[in-house]
GROMACS .gro file of C-alpha atoms in nm:
model
  377
    1UNK     CA    1   6.638  -0.627   9.968
    2UNK     CA    2   6.495  -0.955  10.105
    3UNK     CA    3   6.239  -0.960   9.814
    4UNK     CA    4   6.500  -0.954   9.537
    5UNK     CA    5   6.540  -1.336   9.501
    6UNK     CA    6   6.162  -1.377   9.483
    7UNK     CA    7   6.129  -1.109   9.213
    8UNK     CA    8   6.399  -1.281   9.008
    9UNK     CA    9   6.206  -1.608   9.024
   10UNK     CA   10   5.877  -1.447   8.921
   11UNK     CA   11   6.014  -1.236   8.633
   12UNK     CA   12   6.017  -1.411   8.292
   13UNK     CA   13   6.358  -1.499   8.149
   14UNK     CA   14   6.508  -1.281   7.878
   15UNK     CA   15   6.552  -1.584   7.652
   16UNK     CA   16   6.405  -1.932   7.619
   17UNK     CA   17   6.576  -2.187   7.841
   18UNK     CA   18   6.412  -2.487   7.669
   19UNK     CA   19   6.568  -2.673   7.383
   20UNK     CA   20   6.430  -2.659   7.031
   21UNK     CA   21   6.292  -3.011   7.059
   22UNK     CA   22   6.086  -2.926   7.369
   23UNK     CA   23   5.979  -2.577   7.258
   24UNK     CA   24   5.619  -2.529   7.142
   25UNK     CA   25   5.557  -2.496   6.771
   26UNK     CA   26   5.468  -2.131   6.724
   27UNK     CA   27   5.371  -2.157   6.356
   28UNK     CA   28   5.023  -2.044   6.253
   29UNK     CA   29   4.775  -2.324   6.257
   30UNK     CA   30   4.622  -2.399   5.920
   31UNK     CA   31   4.246  -2.410   5.881
   32UNK     CA   32   4.100  -2.753   5.890
   33UNK     CA   33   4.000  -2.868   5.544
   34UNK     CA   34   3.626  -2.915   5.510
   35UNK     CA   35   3.520  -3.233   5.339
   36UNK     CA   36   3.321  -3.218   5.018
   37UNK     CA   37   3.027  -3.379   5.194
   38UNK     CA   38   3.010  -3.095   5.445
   39UNK     CA   39   3.027  -2.839   5.164
   40UNK     CA   40   2.726  -2.995   4.990
   41UNK     CA   41   2.409  -2.791   5.030
   42UNK     CA   42   2.078  -2.949   4.942
   43UNK     CA   43   1.806  -2.757   4.764
   44UNK     CA   44   1.478  -2.748   4.957
   45UNK     CA   45   1.161  -2.655   4.770
   46UNK     CA   46   0.902  -2.754   5.032
   47UNK     CA   47   0.891  -2.704   5.406
   48UNK     CA   48   0.639  -2.755   5.686
   49UNK     CA   49   0.641  -2.466   5.934
   50UNK     CA   50   0.461  -2.414   6.263
   51UNK     CA   51   0.411  -2.046   6.344
   52UNK     CA   52   0.283  -1.898   6.670
   53UNK     CA   53   0.213  -1.529   6.723
   54UNK     CA   54   0.348  -1.347   7.024
   55UNK     CA   55   0.138  -1.337   7.339
   56UNK     CA   56  -0.006  -1.005   7.448
   57UNK     CA   57   0.119  -0.844   7.765
   58UNK     CA   58  -0.099  -0.848   8.075
   59UNK     CA   59  -0.272  -0.536   8.202
   60UNK     CA   60  -0.128  -0.345   8.493
   61UNK     CA   61  -0.286  -0.305   8.835
   62UNK     CA   62  -0.187  -0.003   9.039
   63UNK     CA   63  -0.338   0.300   9.217
   64UNK     CA   64  -0.210   0.652   9.195
   65UNK     CA   65  -0.084   0.806   9.517
   66UNK     CA   66   0.110   1.125   9.579
   67UNK     CA   67   0.125   1.398   9.845
   68UNK     CA   68  -0.205   1.582   9.891
   69UNK     CA   69  -0.367   1.328   9.657
   70UNK     CA   70  -0.372   0.997   9.836
   71UNK     CA   71  -0.676   0.852   9.661
   72UNK     CA   72  -0.576   0.923   9.302
   73UNK     CA   73  -0.766   0.632   9.156
   74UNK     CA   74  -0.653   0.340   8.936
   75UNK     CA   75  -0.373   0.404   8.688
   76UNK     CA   76  -0.277   0.058   8.558
   77UNK     CA   77  -0.206   0.072   8.183
   78UNK     CA   78  -0.294  -0.179   7.915
   79UNK     CA   79  -0.049  -0.445   7.802
   80UNK     CA   80   0.123  -0.438   7.464
   81UNK     CA   81   0.012  -0.648   7.170
   82UNK     CA   82   0.212  -0.955   7.068
   83UNK     CA   83   0.420  -0.948   6.753
   84UNK     CA   84   0.310  -1.108   6.426
   85UNK     CA   85   0.500  -1.375   6.232
   86UNK     CA   86   0.531  -1.239   5.877
   87UNK     CA   87   0.652  -1.418   5.565
   88UNK     CA   88   0.839  -1.179   5.335
   89UNK     CA   89   0.944  -1.256   4.979
   90UNK     CA   90   1.310  -1.179   4.911
   91UNK     CA   91   1.470  -1.215   4.569
   92UNK     CA   92   1.805  -1.297   4.731
   93UNK     CA   93   1.659  -1.620   4.871
   94UNK     CA   94   1.656  -1.913   4.629
   95UNK     CA   95   1.574  -2.206   4.856
   96UNK     CA   96   1.370  -2.288   5.165
   97UNK     CA   97   1.671  -2.450   5.332
   98UNK     CA   98   1.716  -2.152   5.566
   99UNK     CA   99   1.355  -2.166   5.690
  100UNK     CA  100   1.323  -2.324   6.034
  101UNK     CA  101   1.037  -2.558   6.127
  102UNK     CA  102   0.912  -2.334   6.410
  103UNK     CA  103   0.876  -1.958   6.462
  104UNK     CA  104   0.748  -1.775   6.770
  105UNK     CA  105   0.655  -1.407   6.768
  106UNK     CA  106   0.783  -1.171   7.035
  107UNK     CA  107   0.560  -1.116   7.339
  108UNK     CA  108   0.415  -0.782   7.442
  109UNK     CA  109   0.521  -0.617   7.767
  110UNK     CA  110   0.301  -0.580   8.072
  111UNK     CA  111   0.124  -0.252   8.141
  112UNK     CA  112   0.277  -0.026   8.403
  113UNK     CA  113   0.165   0.231   8.654
  114UNK     CA  114   0.083   0.595   8.576
  115UNK     CA  115  -0.130   0.479   8.282
  116UNK     CA  116   0.178   0.356   8.098
  117UNK     CA  117   0.098   0.110   7.820
  118UNK     CA  118   0.325  -0.187   7.765
  119UNK     CA  119   0.538  -0.197   7.453
  120UNK     CA  120   0.415  -0.403   7.158
  121UNK     CA  121   0.614  -0.711   7.066
  122UNK     CA  122   0.836  -0.681   6.760
  123UNK     CA  123   0.727  -0.860   6.445
  124UNK     CA  124   0.912  -1.176   6.338
  125UNK     CA  125   1.005  -1.159   5.967
  126UNK     CA  126   1.079  -1.484   5.783
  127UNK     CA  127   1.247  -1.443   5.445
  128UNK     CA  128   1.126  -1.680   5.173
  129UNK     CA  129   1.208  -1.695   4.800
  130UNK     CA  130   0.997  -1.515   4.543
  131UNK     CA  131   0.735  -1.755   4.409
  132UNK     CA  132   0.657  -1.926   4.741
  133UNK     CA  133   0.314  -2.082   4.779
  134UNK     CA  134   0.171  -2.085   5.132
  135UNK     CA  135  -0.076  -2.366   5.196
  136UNK     CA  136  -0.289  -2.459   5.496
  137UNK     CA  137  -0.468  -2.795   5.499
  138UNK     CA  138  -0.396  -2.831   5.127
  139UNK     CA  139  -0.550  -2.494   5.032
  140UNK     CA  140  -0.345  -2.205   4.896
  141UNK     CA  141  -0.375  -1.906   5.130
  142UNK     CA  142  -0.099  -1.686   4.984
  143UNK     CA  143   0.116  -1.659   4.672
  144UNK     CA  144   0.424  -1.441   4.718
  145UNK     CA  145   0.520  -1.345   4.362
  146UNK     CA  146   0.682  -1.002   4.407
  147UNK     CA  147   0.994  -0.891   4.593
  148UNK     CA  148   0.901  -0.741   4.929
  149UNK     CA  149   0.550  -0.888   4.935
  150UNK     CA  150   0.440  -0.988   5.285
  151UNK     CA  151   0.189  -1.228   5.435
  152UNK     CA  152   0.096  -1.239   5.803
  153UNK     CA  153   0.129  -1.605   5.888
  154UNK     CA  154   0.026  -1.572   6.254
  155UNK     CA  155  -0.126  -1.274   6.434
  156UNK     CA  156  -0.002  -1.172   6.774
  157UNK     CA  157  -0.240  -1.171   7.070
  158UNK     CA  158  -0.403  -0.854   7.195
  159UNK     CA  159  -0.273  -0.695   7.514
  160UNK     CA  160  -0.467  -0.720   7.839
  161UNK     CA  161  -0.662  -0.433   7.996
  162UNK     CA  162  -0.531  -0.254   8.305
  163UNK     CA  163  -0.751  -0.168   8.600
  164UNK     CA  164  -0.778   0.192   8.472
  165UNK     CA  165  -0.995   0.053   8.190
  166UNK     CA  166  -1.258  -0.074   8.435
  167UNK     CA  167  -1.305   0.260   8.614
  168UNK     CA  168  -1.674   0.359   8.628
  169UNK     CA  169  -1.912   0.560   8.841
  170UNK     CA  170  -2.025   0.243   9.016
  171UNK     CA  171  -1.669   0.117   9.080
  172UNK     CA  172  -1.423   0.394   9.163
  173UNK     CA  173  -1.143   0.159   9.276
  174UNK     CA  174  -1.142  -0.141   9.042
  175UNK     CA  175  -0.889  -0.412   9.105
  176UNK     CA  176  -0.979  -0.609   8.796
  177UNK     CA  177  -0.727  -0.649   8.514
  178UNK     CA  178  -0.705  -0.900   8.227
  179UNK     CA  179  -0.410  -1.106   8.099
  180UNK     CA  180  -0.289  -1.085   7.742
  181UNK     CA  181  -0.439  -1.310   7.478
  182UNK     CA  182  -0.229  -1.589   7.325
  183UNK     CA  183  -0.105  -1.553   6.971
  184UNK     CA  184  -0.250  -1.732   6.670
  185UNK     CA  185  -0.106  -2.077   6.602
  186UNK     CA  186  -0.098  -2.233   6.255
  187UNK     CA  187   0.078  -2.510   6.063
  188UNK     CA  188   0.167  -2.404   5.709
  189UNK     CA  189   0.319  -2.579   5.410
  190UNK     CA  190   0.560  -2.373   5.201
  191UNK     CA  191   0.624  -2.474   4.841
  192UNK     CA  192   0.827  -2.316   4.566
  193UNK     CA  193   0.650  -2.280   4.234
  194UNK     CA  194   0.983  -2.283   4.051
  195UNK     CA  195   1.262  -2.516   4.150
  196UNK     CA  196   1.490  -2.425   3.860
  197UNK     CA  197   1.477  -2.333   3.495
  198UNK     CA  198   1.595  -2.675   3.371
  199UNK     CA  199   1.553  -3.015   3.535
  200UNK     CA  200   1.779  -3.314   3.474
  201UNK     CA  201   1.547  -3.614   3.440
  202UNK     CA  202   1.671  -3.971   3.415
  203UNK     CA  203   1.698  -4.313   3.573
  204UNK     CA  204   1.953  -4.386   3.849
  205UNK     CA  205   2.317  -4.395   3.737
  206UNK     CA  206   2.244  -4.210   3.413
  207UNK     CA  207   2.508  -3.950   3.500
  208UNK     CA  208   2.290  -3.655   3.604
  209UNK     CA  209   2.504  -3.557   3.903
  210UNK     CA  210   2.826  -3.584   3.700
  211UNK     CA  211   2.672  -3.363   3.432
  212UNK     CA  212   2.570  -3.099   3.685
  213UNK     CA  213   2.923  -3.101   3.826
  214UNK     CA  214   3.063  -3.050   3.476
  215UNK     CA  215   2.850  -2.747   3.381
  216UNK     CA  216   2.828  -2.570   3.720
  217UNK     CA  217   2.995  -2.539   4.059
  218UNK     CA  218   2.744  -2.760   4.236
  219UNK     CA  219   2.889  -3.060   4.420
  220UNK     CA  220   2.631  -3.339   4.427
  221UNK     CA  221   2.756  -3.679   4.540
  222UNK     CA  222   2.883  -3.907   4.262
  223UNK     CA  223   2.934  -4.281   4.312
  224UNK     CA  224   2.915  -4.608   4.118
  225UNK     CA  225   2.587  -4.720   4.274
  226UNK     CA  226   2.224  -4.615   4.213
  227UNK     CA  227   2.029  -4.360   4.418
  228UNK     CA  228   2.340  -4.163   4.510
  229UNK     CA  229   2.129  -3.845   4.497
  230UNK     CA  230   1.838  -3.841   4.742
  231UNK     CA  231   1.784  -3.463   4.754
  232UNK     CA  232   1.770  -3.219   4.463
  233UNK     CA  233   2.074  -3.006   4.389
  234UNK     CA  234   2.069  -2.683   4.192
  235UNK     CA  235   2.366  -2.558   3.993
  236UNK     CA  236   2.400  -2.221   3.820
  237UNK     CA  237   2.525  -2.201   3.460
  238UNK     CA  238   2.677  -1.856   3.403
  239UNK     CA  239   2.715  -1.697   3.061
  240UNK     CA  240   2.935  -1.413   2.940
  241UNK     CA  241   2.646  -1.162   2.934
  242UNK     CA  242   2.592  -1.229   3.308
  243UNK     CA  243   2.274  -1.428   3.246
  244UNK     CA  244   2.229  -1.724   3.478
  245UNK     CA  245   2.037  -2.046   3.413
  246UNK     CA  246   1.948  -2.269   3.709
  247UNK     CA  247   1.975  -2.644   3.648
  248UNK     CA  248   1.833  -2.892   3.901
  249UNK     CA  249   1.964  -3.245   3.953
  250UNK     CA  250   1.646  -3.441   4.023
  251UNK     CA  251   1.692  -3.776   4.205
  252UNK     CA  252   1.657  -4.075   3.974
  253UNK     CA  253   1.314  -4.207   3.887
  254UNK     CA  254   1.214  -4.571   3.867
  255UNK     CA  255   0.935  -4.749   3.678
  256UNK     CA  256   0.609  -4.695   3.862
  257UNK     CA  257   0.718  -4.362   4.013
  258UNK     CA  258   0.374  -4.209   3.943
  259UNK     CA  259   0.232  -4.475   4.178
  260UNK     CA  260   0.469  -4.344   4.446
  261UNK     CA  261   0.706  -4.637   4.422
  262UNK     CA  262   1.023  -4.550   4.605
  263UNK     CA  263   0.992  -4.174   4.655
  264UNK     CA  264   0.853  -4.116   4.308
  265UNK     CA  265   0.583  -3.859   4.380
  266UNK     CA  266   0.823  -3.646   4.584
  267UNK     CA  267   1.074  -3.650   4.297
  268UNK     CA  268   0.805  -3.584   4.035
  269UNK     CA  269   0.702  -3.270   4.227
  270UNK     CA  270   1.052  -3.132   4.174
  271UNK     CA  271   1.023  -3.196   3.799
  272UNK     CA  272   0.681  -3.030   3.794
  273UNK     CA  273   0.836  -2.700   3.905
  274UNK     CA  274   1.096  -2.688   3.622
  275UNK     CA  275   1.027  -2.481   3.310
  276UNK     CA  276   1.202  -2.708   3.059
  277UNK     CA  277   1.344  -3.059   3.088
  278UNK     CA  278   1.675  -3.225   3.006
  279UNK     CA  279   1.638  -3.600   2.965
  280UNK     CA  280   1.965  -3.777   3.051
  281UNK     CA  281   1.994  -4.121   2.889
  282UNK     CA  282   2.273  -4.374   2.941
  283UNK     CA  283   2.396  -4.461   2.592
  284UNK     CA  284   2.590  -4.766   2.710
  285UNK     CA  285   2.280  -4.972   2.798
  286UNK     CA  286   2.097  -5.183   2.535
  287UNK     CA  287   1.816  -4.993   2.360
  288UNK     CA  288   1.861  -4.657   2.540
  289UNK     CA  289   1.549  -4.513   2.372
  290UNK     CA  290   1.336  -4.733   2.597
  291UNK     CA  291   1.460  -4.525   2.892
  292UNK     CA  292   1.325  -4.210   2.728
  293UNK     CA  293   0.988  -4.373   2.660
  294UNK     CA  294   0.959  -4.490   3.021
  295UNK     CA  295   1.051  -4.146   3.155
  296UNK     CA  296   0.790  -3.972   2.943
  297UNK     CA  297   0.530  -4.228   3.045
  298UNK     CA  298   0.597  -4.165   3.416
  299UNK     CA  299   0.575  -3.786   3.371
  300UNK     CA  300   0.254  -3.805   3.170
  301UNK     CA  301   0.095  -4.048   3.417
  302UNK     CA  302   0.174  -3.809   3.704
  303UNK     CA  303   0.049  -3.492   3.532
  304UNK     CA  304  -0.102  -3.465   3.189
  305UNK     CA  305   0.107  -3.244   2.963
  306UNK     CA  306   0.422  -3.260   3.177
  307UNK     CA  307   0.611  -3.461   2.914
  308UNK     CA  308   0.520  -3.203   2.648
  309UNK     CA  309   0.732  -2.926   2.797
  310UNK     CA  310   1.031  -2.798   2.596
  311UNK     CA  311   1.310  -3.050   2.627
  312UNK     CA  312   1.635  -3.188   2.493
  313UNK     CA  313   1.771  -3.543   2.507
  314UNK     CA  314   2.125  -3.596   2.638
  315UNK     CA  315   2.305  -3.913   2.539
  316UNK     CA  316   2.561  -3.949   2.818
  317UNK     CA  317   2.875  -4.165   2.840
  318UNK     CA  318   2.973  -4.121   2.475
  319UNK     CA  319   3.331  -4.204   2.573
  320UNK     CA  320   3.236  -4.574   2.591
  321UNK     CA  321   3.256  -4.795   2.282
  322UNK     CA  322   2.903  -4.933   2.313
  323UNK     CA  323   2.763  -4.580   2.336
  324UNK     CA  324   2.898  -4.486   1.994
  325UNK     CA  325   2.717  -4.783   1.843
  326UNK     CA  326   2.387  -4.694   2.013
  327UNK     CA  327   2.398  -4.322   1.927
  328UNK     CA  328   2.273  -4.346   1.562
  329UNK     CA  329   2.008  -4.594   1.673
  330UNK     CA  330   1.884  -4.354   1.939
  331UNK     CA  331   1.858  -4.067   1.691
  332UNK     CA  332   1.647  -4.283   1.461
  333UNK     CA  333   1.401  -4.368   1.740
  334UNK     CA  334   1.376  -4.020   1.898
  335UNK     CA  335   1.209  -3.717   1.741
  336UNK     CA  336   1.371  -3.464   1.977
  337UNK     CA  337   1.719  -3.325   1.941
  338UNK     CA  338   1.985  -3.558   2.080
  339UNK     CA  339   2.313  -3.418   2.215
  340UNK     CA  340   2.584  -3.680   2.270
  341UNK     CA  341   2.839  -3.591   2.537
  342UNK     CA  342   3.050  -3.726   2.818
  343UNK     CA  343   3.011  -3.572   3.161
  344UNK     CA  344   3.325  -3.754   3.274
  345UNK     CA  345   3.564  -3.626   3.005
  346UNK     CA  346   3.379  -3.305   2.917
  347UNK     CA  347   3.333  -3.388   2.547
  348UNK     CA  348   3.073  -3.178   2.362
  349UNK     CA  349   2.956  -2.983   2.668
  350UNK     CA  350   2.957  -2.660   2.463
  351UNK     CA  351   2.666  -2.779   2.249
  352UNK     CA  352   2.461  -2.846   2.563
  353UNK     CA  353   2.537  -2.504   2.711
  354UNK     CA  354   2.437  -2.327   2.389
  355UNK     CA  355   2.113  -2.522   2.364
  356UNK     CA  356   2.033  -2.452   2.730
  357UNK     CA  357   2.062  -2.081   2.654
  358UNK     CA  358   1.827  -2.119   2.357
  359UNK     CA  359   1.567  -2.290   2.575
  360UNK     CA  360   1.606  -2.023   2.842
  361UNK     CA  361   1.568  -1.734   2.595
  362UNK     CA  362   1.256  -1.895   2.451
  363UNK     CA  363   1.115  -1.932   2.803
  364UNK     CA  364   1.182  -1.565   2.881
  365UNK     CA  365   1.010  -1.449   2.561
  366UNK     CA  366   0.709  -1.669   2.637
  367UNK     CA  367   0.677  -1.528   2.989
  368UNK     CA  368   0.701  -1.169   2.864
  369UNK     CA  369   0.437  -1.235   2.598
  370UNK     CA  370   0.200  -1.353   2.874
  371UNK     CA  371   0.267  -1.042   3.078
  372UNK     CA  372   0.460  -1.233   3.344
  373UNK     CA  373   0.809  -1.173   3.482
  374UNK     CA  374   1.037  -1.480   3.461
  375UNK     CA  375   1.224  -1.586   3.771
  376UNK     CA  376   1.584  -1.464   3.767
  377UNK     CA  377   1.877  -1.629   3.943
   0.00000   0.00000   0.00000
């Protein structure tokens, strides 16, 4: 047929006519490796949120008309109410990092004819961790301490009235209808009462981030310059009986932190929400016990009694020669228990893990004796 040459040109060949060098590489593409910096997730224990309730639907305006009943009267239905914005405590949430800075409730639908009411707007649920404090203008308005507990952060607006609502003996054909009311608008501050069970407290470059890397799977940035950590990181220490202890890497403090030098007050707030403290001291510096005295002074100046919480002193960088000379001197100057270890080489980490478990068990017993339920991770 005359179409046979054209069909031969359009049909694909039975075999590849290109050489191996020009052929496309048909191997499966490997997934692009994600850098460690992109894998890092910061712990967020305070967030400012603007919430707006859904707007109510407007009322309907219509008049009923059908055969043999032309003047049926008004039949416009009311509009639906706007949806609320509700904060809900969820024990699966451990950080406020997934909370967005703005939430808008769903709007209600407009009223229809035949006295049909508009549908109400769906509620907007925002999941927050258990133990979240909700503040407005510095005042606590809600404390979500139990799983499933809810707090209405912003009410939705009421729906408008249809013209059927304004029917009266004086006005048998009202054309008046009202729009829906706007939703409530508020600006709230969310804060976690508990950042972690244990908080790593120390000056910059003391080795807090390296220690958290060594005892957990957290990946805080580690570098040979101060203030590497600017946001808190939380690592989970897992034990054989499936108990989990949360350890927070608090950014390094400086002298005068209680006077808000640097970002001292923001960092001290993270320490305030820890149940027991782990002081990390660099053993390689001259007179390392002065670091511990300065740290306790900053904590006590910020909040009275904060330095008296259960604690342990970690003498880091024991792998250095100068650290071994300073270790007995530190133990003479310090009344608390001192655990010498090396976060870089992993020496004597077992003693720290066992003592962390002792502090955690003591904390759990204290909470049960007070009739409270300790926060689980």
